[in-house]
Coordinates of C-alpha atoms in Angstrom, one line a residue:
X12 CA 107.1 133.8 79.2
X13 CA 104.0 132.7 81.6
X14 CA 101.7 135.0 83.3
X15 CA 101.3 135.0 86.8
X16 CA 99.2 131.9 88.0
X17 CA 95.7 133.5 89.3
X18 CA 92.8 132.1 90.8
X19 CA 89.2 132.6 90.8
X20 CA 87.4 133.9 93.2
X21 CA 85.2 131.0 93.2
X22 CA 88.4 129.1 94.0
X23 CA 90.1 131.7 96.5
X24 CA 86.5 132.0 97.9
X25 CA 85.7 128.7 98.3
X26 CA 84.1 127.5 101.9
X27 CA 86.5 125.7 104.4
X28 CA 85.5 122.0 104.6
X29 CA 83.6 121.2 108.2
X30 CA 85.2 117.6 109.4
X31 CA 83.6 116.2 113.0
X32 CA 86.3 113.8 114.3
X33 CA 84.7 111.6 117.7
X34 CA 87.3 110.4 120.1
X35 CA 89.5 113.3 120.1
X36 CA 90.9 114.7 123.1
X37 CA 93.9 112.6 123.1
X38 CA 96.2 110.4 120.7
X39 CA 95.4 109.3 117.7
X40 CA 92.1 111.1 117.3
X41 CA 93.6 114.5 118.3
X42 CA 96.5 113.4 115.6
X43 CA 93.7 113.3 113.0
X44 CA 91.4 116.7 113.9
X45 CA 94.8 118.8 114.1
X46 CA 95.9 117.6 110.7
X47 CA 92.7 118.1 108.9
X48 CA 92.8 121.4 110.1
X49 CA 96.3 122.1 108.6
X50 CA 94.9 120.4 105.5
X51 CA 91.8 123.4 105.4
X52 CA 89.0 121.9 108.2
X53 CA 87.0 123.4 110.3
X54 CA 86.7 120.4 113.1
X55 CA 84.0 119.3 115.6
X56 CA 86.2 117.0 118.2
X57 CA 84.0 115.2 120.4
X58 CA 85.0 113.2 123.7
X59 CA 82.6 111.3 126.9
X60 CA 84.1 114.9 128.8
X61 CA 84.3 118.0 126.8
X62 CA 86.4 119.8 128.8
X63 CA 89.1 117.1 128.1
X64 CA 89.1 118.7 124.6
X65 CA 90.4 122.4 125.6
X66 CA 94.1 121.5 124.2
X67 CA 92.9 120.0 121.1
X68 CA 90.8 122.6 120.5
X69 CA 93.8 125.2 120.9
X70 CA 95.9 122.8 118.6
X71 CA 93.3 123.3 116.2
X72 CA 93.3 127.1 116.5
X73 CA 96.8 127.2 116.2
X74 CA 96.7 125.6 112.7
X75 CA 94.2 128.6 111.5
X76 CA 90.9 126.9 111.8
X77 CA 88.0 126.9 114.0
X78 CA 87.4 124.2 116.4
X79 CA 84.2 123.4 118.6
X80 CA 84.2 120.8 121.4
X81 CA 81.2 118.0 121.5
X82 CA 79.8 116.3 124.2
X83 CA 79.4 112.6 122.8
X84 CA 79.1 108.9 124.2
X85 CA 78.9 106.8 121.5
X86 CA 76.8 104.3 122.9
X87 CA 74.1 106.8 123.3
X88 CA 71.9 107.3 120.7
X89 CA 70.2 110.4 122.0
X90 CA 73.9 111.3 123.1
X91 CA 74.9 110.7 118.9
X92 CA 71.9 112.8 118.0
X93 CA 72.7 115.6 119.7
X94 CA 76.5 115.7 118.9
X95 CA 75.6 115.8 115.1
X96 CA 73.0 118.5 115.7
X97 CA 75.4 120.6 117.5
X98 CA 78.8 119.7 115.1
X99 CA 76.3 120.5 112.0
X100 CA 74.8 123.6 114.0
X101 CA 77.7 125.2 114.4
X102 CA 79.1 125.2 111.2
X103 CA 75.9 124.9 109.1
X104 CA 77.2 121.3 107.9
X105 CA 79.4 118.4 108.3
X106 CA 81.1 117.3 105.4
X107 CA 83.7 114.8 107.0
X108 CA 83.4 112.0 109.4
X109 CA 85.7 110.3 111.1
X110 CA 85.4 107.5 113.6
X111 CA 87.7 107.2 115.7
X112 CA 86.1 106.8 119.1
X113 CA 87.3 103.1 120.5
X114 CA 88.4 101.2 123.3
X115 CA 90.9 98.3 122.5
X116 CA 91.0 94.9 125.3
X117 CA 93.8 92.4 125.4
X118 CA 92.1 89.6 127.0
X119 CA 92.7 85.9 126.1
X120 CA 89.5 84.6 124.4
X121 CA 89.0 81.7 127.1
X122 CA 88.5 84.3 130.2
X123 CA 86.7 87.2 128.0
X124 CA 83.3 88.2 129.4
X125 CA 79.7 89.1 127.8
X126 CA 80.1 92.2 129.2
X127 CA 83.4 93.2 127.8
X128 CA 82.4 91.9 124.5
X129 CA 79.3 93.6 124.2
X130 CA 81.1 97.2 125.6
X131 CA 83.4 96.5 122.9
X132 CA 81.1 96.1 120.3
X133 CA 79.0 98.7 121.4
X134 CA 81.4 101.4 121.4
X135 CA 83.6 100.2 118.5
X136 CA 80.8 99.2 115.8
X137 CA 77.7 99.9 116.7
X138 CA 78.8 103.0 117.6
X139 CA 80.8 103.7 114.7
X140 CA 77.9 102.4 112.3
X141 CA 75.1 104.7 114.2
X142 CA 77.6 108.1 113.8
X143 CA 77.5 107.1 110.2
X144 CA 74.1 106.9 110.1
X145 CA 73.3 110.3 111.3
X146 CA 76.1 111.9 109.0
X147 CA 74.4 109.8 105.8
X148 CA 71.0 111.4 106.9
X149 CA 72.9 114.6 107.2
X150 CA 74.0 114.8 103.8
X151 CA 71.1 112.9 102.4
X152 CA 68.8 116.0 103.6
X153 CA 71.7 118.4 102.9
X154 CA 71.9 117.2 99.2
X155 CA 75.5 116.9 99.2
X156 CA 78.1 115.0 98.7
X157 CA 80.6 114.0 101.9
X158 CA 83.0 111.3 103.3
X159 CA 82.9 108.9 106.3
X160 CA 86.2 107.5 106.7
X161 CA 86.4 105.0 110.1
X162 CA 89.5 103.9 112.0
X163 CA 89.8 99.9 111.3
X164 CA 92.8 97.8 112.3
X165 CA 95.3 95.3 111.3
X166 CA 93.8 93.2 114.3
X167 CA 90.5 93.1 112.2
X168 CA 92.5 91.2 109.1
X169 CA 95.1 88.8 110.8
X170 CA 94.9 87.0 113.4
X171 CA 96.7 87.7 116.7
X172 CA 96.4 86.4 120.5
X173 CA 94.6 88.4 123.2
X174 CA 92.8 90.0 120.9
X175 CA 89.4 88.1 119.7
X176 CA 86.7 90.7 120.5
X177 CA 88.7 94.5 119.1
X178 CA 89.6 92.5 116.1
X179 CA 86.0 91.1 115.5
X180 CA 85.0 94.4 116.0
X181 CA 87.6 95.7 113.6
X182 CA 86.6 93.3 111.0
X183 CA 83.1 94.3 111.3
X184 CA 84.4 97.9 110.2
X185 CA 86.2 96.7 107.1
X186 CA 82.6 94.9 105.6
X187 CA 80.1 97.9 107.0
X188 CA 82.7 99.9 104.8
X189 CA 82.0 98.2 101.8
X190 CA 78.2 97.8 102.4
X191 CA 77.8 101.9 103.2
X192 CA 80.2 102.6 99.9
X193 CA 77.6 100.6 97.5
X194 CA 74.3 102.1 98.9
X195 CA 75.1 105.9 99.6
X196 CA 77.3 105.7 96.3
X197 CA 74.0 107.5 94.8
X198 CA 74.2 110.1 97.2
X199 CA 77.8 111.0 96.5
X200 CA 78.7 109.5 99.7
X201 CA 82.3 108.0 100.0
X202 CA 82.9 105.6 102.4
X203 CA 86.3 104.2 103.6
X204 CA 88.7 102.7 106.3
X205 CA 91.9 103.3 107.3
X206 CA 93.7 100.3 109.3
X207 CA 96.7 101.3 111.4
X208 CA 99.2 98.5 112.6
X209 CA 100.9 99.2 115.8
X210 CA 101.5 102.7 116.3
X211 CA 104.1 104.6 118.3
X212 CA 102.6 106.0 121.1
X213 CA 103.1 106.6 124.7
X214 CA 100.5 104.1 125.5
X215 CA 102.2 101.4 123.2
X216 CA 105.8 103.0 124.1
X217 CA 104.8 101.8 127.8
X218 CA 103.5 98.7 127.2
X219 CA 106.8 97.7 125.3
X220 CA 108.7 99.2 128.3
X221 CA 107.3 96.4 130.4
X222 CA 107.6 93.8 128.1
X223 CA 110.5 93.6 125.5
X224 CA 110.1 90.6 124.1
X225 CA 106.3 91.4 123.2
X226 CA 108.0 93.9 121.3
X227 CA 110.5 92.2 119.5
X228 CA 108.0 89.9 118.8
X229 CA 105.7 92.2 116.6
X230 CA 108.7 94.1 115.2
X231 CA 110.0 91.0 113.3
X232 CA 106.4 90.6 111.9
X233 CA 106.8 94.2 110.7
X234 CA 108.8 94.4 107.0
X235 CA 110.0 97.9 107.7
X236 CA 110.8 96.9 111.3
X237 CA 109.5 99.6 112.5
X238 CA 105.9 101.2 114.0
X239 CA 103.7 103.7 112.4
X240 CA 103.6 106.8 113.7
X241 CA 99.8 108.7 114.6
X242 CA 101.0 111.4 112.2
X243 CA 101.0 109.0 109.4
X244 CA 97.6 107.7 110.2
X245 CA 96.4 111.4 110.3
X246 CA 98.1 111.6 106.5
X247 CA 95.8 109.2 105.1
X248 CA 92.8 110.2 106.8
X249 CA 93.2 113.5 105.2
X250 CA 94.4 112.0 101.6
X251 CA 90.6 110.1 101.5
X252 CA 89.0 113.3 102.7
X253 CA 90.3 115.2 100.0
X254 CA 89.6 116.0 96.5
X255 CA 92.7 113.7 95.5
X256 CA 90.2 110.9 96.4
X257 CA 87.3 111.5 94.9
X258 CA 86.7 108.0 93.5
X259 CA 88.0 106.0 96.0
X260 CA 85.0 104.5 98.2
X261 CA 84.6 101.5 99.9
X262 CA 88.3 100.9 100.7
X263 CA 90.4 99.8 103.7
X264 CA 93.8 101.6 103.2
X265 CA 96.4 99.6 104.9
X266 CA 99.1 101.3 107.5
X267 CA 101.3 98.4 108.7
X268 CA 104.8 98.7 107.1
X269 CA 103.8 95.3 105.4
X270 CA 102.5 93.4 108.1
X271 CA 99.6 92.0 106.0
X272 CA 101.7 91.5 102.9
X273 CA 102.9 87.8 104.5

């Protein structure tokens, strides 16, 4: 008959993972930091207001992990500098990042404007590259090993009306993942996507409310006929920040109930 399984103490010992999730306070990015700290996180959650933050921060306590609120505007620089020094400060590292931080636009591409494009782009790529800068430089002078993964979307791989400038931005997500994955690869550096289809939130929930046949619309495009739901997302944001997916870099996994498989 077997022994009792035991552990090391090297094992039972070992440090809590440090995970610094932008775009928290609400929705999907609250999703995300609450389940990474089920899954054994401490998390930095960052929004433009901190005190917004108070209830993810007691989600995140309620799962049995520390949490610490950041100040961050992600088309700052100086605002990104000093959101990394404080998420790494507090902990004494950052081994996870995850952008989520975005605004979406449903604008048809005759009437869109410079200055919504370049908002959009500013906040959803250049934003999410320049967090991932400061994390790589993190871990580079750290000398360890770490993940970025960033929130993509289906709009960044199909096309669909309305919504030219979010998927452009999208798509610029997928290909930085692939170019960050082969250069920090010698750093131990792992960097992937995840890429949601429509999700079932209160936002979308509304939207649909107001316009049914919108709805029906994407639903027969969806093989499951159904939408994801944030706690799925959240799943597979943990999955590629775990151990289980340690030699998966430079991916875009795909959430979309087969949308893309047409």
């Amino acid at each position: 008959m077997a022994g009792p399984v035991t552990h090391s103490p090297a094992t039972v010992n070992a440090p809590r993972r440090v995970a610094f999730v932008t775009g928290a306070s609400q929705g999907l990015g609250a999703e995300i930091a609450v389940a990474l700290a089920r899954d054994g996180c401490d998390v930095a959650v960052s929004s433009r207001r901190v005190e917004k933050l108070s209830d993810t921060i007691g989600r995140i306590e309620a799962a049995g992990a520390r949490g610490v609120p950041v100040a961050l505007d992600v088309r700052s620089q100086s605002s990104m500098e000093r959101a990394m020094d404080e998420a790494a400060g507090a902990f004494g590292r950052v081994d996870v990042l995850v952008n989520n931080a975005a605004v979406t636009l449903r604008r048809r591409a005759l009437d869109l404007t410079r200055a919504e494009w370049d908002e959009l782009m500013a906040v959803n790529l250049k934003g999410a590259f320049f967090m991932s800068q400061l994390m790589g430089r993190h871990l580079v002078a750290m000398q360890r090993p770490g993940c970025i993964i960033s929130l993509a979307s289906t709009h960044g791989m199909v096309g669909f009306p309305e919504r030219l400038a979010y998927g452009v931005s999208k798509a610029g997500i997928i290909h930085m993942t692939r170019m960050l994955a082969i250069e920090w690869a010698e750093h131990g550096i792992r960097v992937n996507a995840v890429a949601p289809g429509t999700l079932d939130t209160p936002t979308r929930a509304e939207y649909f409310a107001a316009h049914p046949d919108a709805k029906r619309a994407m639903l027969e495009r969806v093989p499951f006929r159904r939408f994801g739901a944030p706690e799925e997302v959240a799943a597979a944001v943990c999955y590629l920040a775990g151990p289980g997916a340690a030699y998966i870099t430079g991916q875009t996994l795909v959430l979309d109930g087969g949308l893309t498989a047409y």
